[in-house]
Short mmCIF file of C-alpha atoms and ligand atoms in Angstrom, two decimals:
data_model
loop_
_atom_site.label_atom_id
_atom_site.label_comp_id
_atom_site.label_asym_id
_atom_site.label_seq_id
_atom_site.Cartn_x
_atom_site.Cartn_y
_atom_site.Cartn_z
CA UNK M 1 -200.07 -60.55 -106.73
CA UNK M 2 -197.19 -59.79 -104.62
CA UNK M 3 -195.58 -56.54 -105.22
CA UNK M 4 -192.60 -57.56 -103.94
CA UNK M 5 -192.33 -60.57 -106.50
CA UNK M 6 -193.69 -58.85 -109.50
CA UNK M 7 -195.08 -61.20 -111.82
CA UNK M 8 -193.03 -60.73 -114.81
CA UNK M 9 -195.73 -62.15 -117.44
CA UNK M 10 -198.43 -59.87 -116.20
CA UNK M 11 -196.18 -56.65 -116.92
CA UNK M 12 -194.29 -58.05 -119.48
CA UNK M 13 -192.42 -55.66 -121.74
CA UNK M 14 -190.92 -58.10 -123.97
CA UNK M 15 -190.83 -57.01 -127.65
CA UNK M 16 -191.63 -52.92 -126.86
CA UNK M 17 -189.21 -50.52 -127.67
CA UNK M 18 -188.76 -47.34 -125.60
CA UNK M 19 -186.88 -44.03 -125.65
CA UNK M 20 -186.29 -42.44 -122.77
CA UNK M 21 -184.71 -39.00 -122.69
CA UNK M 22 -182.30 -38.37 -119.72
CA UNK M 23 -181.69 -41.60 -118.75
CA UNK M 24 -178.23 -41.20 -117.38
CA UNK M 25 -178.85 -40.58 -114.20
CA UNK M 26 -181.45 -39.60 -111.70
CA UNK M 27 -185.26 -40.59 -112.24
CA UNK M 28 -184.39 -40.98 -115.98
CA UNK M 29 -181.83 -44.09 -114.89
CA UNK M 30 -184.48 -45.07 -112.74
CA UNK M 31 -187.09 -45.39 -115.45
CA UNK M 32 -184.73 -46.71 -118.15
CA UNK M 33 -183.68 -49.88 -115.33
CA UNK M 34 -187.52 -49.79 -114.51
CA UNK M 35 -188.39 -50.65 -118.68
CA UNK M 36 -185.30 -53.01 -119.33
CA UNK M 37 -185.99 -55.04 -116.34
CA UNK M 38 -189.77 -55.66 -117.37
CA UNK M 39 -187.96 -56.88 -120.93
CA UNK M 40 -188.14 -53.39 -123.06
CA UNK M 41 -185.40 -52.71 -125.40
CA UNK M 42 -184.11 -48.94 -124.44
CA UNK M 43 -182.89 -46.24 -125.99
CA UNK M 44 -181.68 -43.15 -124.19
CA UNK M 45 -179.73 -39.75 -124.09
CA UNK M 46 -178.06 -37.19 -122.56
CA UNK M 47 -175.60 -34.19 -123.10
CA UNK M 48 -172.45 -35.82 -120.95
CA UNK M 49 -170.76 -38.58 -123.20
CA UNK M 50 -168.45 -39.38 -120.31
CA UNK M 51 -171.46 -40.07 -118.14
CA UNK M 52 -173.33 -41.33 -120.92
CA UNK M 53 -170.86 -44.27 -121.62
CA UNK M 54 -170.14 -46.11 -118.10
CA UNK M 55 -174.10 -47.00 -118.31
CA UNK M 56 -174.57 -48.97 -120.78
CA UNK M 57 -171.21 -51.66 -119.60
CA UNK M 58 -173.62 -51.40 -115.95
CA UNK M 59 -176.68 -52.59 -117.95
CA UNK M 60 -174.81 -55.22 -120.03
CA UNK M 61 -173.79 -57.28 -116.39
CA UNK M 62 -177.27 -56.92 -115.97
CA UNK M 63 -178.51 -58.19 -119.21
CA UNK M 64 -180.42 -55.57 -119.96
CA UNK M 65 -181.20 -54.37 -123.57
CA UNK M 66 -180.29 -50.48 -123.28
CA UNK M 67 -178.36 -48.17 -125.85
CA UNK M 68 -177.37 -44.88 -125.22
CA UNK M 69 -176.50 -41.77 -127.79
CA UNK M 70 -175.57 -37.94 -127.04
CA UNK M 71 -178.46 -35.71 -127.61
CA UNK M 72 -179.18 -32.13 -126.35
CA UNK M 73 -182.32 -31.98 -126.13
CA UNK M 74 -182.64 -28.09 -125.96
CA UNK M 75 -181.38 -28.24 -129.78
CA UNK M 76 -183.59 -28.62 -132.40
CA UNK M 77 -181.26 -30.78 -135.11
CA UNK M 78 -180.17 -32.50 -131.96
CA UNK M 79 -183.92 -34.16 -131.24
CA UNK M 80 -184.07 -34.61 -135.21
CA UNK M 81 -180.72 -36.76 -134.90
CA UNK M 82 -181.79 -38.66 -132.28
CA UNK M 83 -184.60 -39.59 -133.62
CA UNK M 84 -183.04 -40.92 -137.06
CA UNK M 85 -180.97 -42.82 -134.45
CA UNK M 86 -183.92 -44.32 -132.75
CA UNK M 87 -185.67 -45.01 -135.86
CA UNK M 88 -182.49 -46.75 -137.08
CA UNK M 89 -182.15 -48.83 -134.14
CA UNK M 90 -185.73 -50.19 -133.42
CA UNK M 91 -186.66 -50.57 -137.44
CA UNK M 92 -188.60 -47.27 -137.62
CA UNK M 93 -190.84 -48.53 -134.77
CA UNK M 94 -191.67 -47.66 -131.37
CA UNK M 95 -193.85 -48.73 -128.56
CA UNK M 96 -193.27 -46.24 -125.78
CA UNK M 97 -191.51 -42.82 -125.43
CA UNK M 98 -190.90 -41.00 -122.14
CA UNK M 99 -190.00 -37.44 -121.97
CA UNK M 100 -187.66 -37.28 -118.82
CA UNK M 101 -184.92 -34.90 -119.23
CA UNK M 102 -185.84 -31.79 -117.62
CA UNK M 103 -184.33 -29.03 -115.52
CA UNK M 104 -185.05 -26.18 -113.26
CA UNK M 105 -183.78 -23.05 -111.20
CA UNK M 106 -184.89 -20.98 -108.51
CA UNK M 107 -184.92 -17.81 -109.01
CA UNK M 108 -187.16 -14.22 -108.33
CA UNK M 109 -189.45 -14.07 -111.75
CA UNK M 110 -187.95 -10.94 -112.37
CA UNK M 111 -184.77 -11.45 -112.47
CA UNK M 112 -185.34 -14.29 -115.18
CA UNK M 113 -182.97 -12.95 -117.83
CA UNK M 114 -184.37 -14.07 -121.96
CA UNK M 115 -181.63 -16.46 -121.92
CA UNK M 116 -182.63 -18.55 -119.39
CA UNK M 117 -186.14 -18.02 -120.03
CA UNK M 118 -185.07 -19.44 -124.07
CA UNK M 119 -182.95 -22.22 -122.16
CA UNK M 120 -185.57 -23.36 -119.98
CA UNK M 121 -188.39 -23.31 -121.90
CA UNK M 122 -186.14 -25.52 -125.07
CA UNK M 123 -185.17 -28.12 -122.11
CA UNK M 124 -188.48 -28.78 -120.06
CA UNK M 125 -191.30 -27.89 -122.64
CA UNK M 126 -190.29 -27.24 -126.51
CA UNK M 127 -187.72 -30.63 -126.11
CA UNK M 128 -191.21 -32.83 -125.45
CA UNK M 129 -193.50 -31.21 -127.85
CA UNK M 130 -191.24 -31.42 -130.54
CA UNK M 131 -189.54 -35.18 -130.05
CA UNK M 132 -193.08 -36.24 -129.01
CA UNK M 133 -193.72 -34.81 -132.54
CA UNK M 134 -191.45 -36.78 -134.68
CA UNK M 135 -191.84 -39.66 -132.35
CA UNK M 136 -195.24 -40.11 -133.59
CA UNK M 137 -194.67 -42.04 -137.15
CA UNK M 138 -192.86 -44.45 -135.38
CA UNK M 139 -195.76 -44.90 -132.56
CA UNK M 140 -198.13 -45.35 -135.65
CA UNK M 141 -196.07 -47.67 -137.19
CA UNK M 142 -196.14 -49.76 -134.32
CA UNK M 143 -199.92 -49.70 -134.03
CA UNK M 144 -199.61 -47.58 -131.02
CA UNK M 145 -197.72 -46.59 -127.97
CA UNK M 146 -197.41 -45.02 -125.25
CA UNK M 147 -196.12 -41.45 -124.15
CA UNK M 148 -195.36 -40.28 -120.98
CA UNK M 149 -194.13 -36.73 -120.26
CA UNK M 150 -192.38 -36.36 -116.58
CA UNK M 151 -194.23 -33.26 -115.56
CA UNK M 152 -194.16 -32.16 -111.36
CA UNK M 153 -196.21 -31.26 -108.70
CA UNK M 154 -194.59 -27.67 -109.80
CA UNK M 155 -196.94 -28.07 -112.73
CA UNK M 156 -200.07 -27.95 -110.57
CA UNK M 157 -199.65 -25.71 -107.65
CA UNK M 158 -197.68 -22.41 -107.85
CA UNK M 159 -194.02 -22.36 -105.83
CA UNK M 160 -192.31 -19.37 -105.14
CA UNK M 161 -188.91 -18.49 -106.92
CA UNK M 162 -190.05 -21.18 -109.54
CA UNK M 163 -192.59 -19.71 -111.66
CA UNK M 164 -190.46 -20.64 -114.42
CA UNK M 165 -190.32 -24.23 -114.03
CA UNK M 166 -193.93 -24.61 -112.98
CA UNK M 167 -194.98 -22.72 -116.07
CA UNK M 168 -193.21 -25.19 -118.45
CA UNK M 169 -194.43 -28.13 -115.92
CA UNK M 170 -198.01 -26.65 -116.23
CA UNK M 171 -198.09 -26.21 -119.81
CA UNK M 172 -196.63 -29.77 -120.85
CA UNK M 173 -199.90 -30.98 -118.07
CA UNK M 174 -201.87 -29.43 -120.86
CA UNK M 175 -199.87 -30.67 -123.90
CA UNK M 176 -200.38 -34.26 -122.29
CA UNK M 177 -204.23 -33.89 -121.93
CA UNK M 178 -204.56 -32.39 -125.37
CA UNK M 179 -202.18 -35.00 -127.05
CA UNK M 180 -204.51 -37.55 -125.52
CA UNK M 181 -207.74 -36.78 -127.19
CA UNK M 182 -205.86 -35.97 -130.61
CA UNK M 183 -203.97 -39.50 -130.54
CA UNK M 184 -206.29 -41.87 -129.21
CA UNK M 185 -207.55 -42.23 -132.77
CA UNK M 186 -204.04 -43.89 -133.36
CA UNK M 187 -204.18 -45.84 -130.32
CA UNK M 188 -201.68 -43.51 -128.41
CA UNK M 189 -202.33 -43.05 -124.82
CA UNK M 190 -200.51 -40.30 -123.44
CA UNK M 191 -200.25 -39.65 -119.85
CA UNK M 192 -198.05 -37.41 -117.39
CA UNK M 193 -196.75 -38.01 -113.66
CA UNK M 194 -195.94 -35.28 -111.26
CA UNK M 195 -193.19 -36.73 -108.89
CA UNK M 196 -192.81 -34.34 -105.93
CA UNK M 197 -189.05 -33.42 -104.50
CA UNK M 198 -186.83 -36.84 -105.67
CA UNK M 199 -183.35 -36.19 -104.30
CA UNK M 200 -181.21 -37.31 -107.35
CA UNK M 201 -177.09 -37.40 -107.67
CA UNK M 202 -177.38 -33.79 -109.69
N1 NAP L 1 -185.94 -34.68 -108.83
C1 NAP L 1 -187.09 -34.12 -108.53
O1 NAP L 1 -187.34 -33.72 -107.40
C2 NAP L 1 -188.15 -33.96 -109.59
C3 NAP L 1 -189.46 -33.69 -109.19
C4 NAP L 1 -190.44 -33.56 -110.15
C5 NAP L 1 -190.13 -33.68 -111.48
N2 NAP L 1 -188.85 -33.90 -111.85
C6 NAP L 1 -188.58 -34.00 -113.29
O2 NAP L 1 -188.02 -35.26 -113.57
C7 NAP L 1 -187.12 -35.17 -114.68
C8 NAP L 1 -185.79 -35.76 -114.28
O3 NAP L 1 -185.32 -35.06 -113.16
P1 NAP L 1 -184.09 -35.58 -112.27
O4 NAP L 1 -184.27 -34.96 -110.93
O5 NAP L 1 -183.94 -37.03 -112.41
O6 NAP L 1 -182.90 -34.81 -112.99
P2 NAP L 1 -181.32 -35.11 -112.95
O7 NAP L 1 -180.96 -35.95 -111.80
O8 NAP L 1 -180.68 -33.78 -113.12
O9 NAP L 1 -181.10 -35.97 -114.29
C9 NAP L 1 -181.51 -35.40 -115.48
C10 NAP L 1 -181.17 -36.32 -116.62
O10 NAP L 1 -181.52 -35.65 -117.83
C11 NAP L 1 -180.34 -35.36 -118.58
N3 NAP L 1 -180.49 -34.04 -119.17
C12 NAP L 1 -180.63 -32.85 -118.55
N4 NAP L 1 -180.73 -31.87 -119.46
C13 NAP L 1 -180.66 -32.47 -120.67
C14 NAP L 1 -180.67 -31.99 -122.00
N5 NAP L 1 -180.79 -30.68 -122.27
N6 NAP L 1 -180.58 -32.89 -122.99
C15 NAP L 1 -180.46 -34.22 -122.74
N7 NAP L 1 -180.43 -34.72 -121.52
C16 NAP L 1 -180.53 -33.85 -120.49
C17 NAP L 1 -179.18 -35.46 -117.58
O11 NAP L 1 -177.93 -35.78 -118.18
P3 NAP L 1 -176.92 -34.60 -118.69
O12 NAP L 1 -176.89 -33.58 -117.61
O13 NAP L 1 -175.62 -35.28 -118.94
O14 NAP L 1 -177.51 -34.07 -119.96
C18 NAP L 1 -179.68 -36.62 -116.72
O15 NAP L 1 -179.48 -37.84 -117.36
C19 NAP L 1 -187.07 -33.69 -115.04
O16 NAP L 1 -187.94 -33.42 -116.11
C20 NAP L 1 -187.56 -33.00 -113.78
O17 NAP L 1 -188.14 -31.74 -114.05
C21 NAP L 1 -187.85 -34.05 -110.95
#
């Protein structure tokens, strides 16, 4: 098979359903193109409306099956929302979910202040437990799935100035391999990827 001329029956996505967190820009808009393309409806999110909005008119000229709704996913009855919206949409089922939306900072470890130790950890790490969480009766009402966490290199080597962000990457490395054992019995596979630097518009 050519990679250049993908063969779209052997990675068909036709008929899966997929939320992907972030998707407005960056790797998240990346992924979301990446899913509709194959033939995956798409649901996504992020905290910009403005932003938000002038996607999904540049995925309609493309055909591509992608709604969009604004979720913070730091906030705990934020992720609950947005998952009644994605249950609503795909008819309480769902075939893949990818945990993109993530941040960082650099900064000395101890000048960390609570607050953006509370911020960070709620945006890279307690956002992807907890929507991987209720994501998971709609994964087993579909028969299975697939989740995929965006983790980093950060979350394998140690980086100076970001012990922060590697700690979150580290620990969702270890969510993902954990998650894997406990949901195989459901026919959940969950994996993580660990882009390196990516330069994206933010
Ligand atoms: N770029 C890299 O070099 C790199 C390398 C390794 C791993 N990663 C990981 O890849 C993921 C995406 O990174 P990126 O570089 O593509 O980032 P990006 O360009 O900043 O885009 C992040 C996306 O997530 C959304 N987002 C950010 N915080 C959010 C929140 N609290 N709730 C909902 N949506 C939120 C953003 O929209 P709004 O700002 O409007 O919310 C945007 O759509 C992150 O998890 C990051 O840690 C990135």
């Amino acid at each position: 098979m050519e990679y250049g001329n993908r063969s779209k029956t052997r990675w068909s996505l036709v008929g899966e359903t997929a939320l992907v967190t972030g998707g407005s820009k960056g790797i998240g808009y990346a992924i979301v193109e990446e899913l509709a393309e194959l033939g995956a409806t798409v649901h996504t999110c992020s905290r910009n409306e403005e932003e938000l909005n002038k996607c999904p008119q540049k995925w309609q000229e493309k055909k591509f099956k992608v709604t969009g709704s604004v979720c913070d996913v730091s906030s705990r009855p934020e992720r609950e929302n947005l998952m009644e919206t994605v249950k609503s949409v795909f008819q309480g089922r769902l075939t893949i979910l990818v945990n993109n939306a993530g941040t960082g900072f650099i900064k000395a470890a101890e000048e960390i202040t609570e607050k953006e130790y509370s911020f960070l950890m709620a945006t890279n790490l307690e956002s992807a437990f907890h929507i991987t969480q209720l994501a998971h009766p709609l994964l087993k009402a579909s028969g299975g799935g697939s989740v995929v966490f965006n983790s980093s290199l950060a979350g394998l080597q140690g980086i100076e100035n970001l012990s922060l962000y590697c700690t979150t990457k580290g620990a969702m490395n270890q969510l993902t391999k954990s998650l894997a054992c406990e949901w195989a019995k459901y026919n959940i596979r969950c994996n993580a990827v660990a882009p390196g630097a990516i330069e994206t518009p933010s």
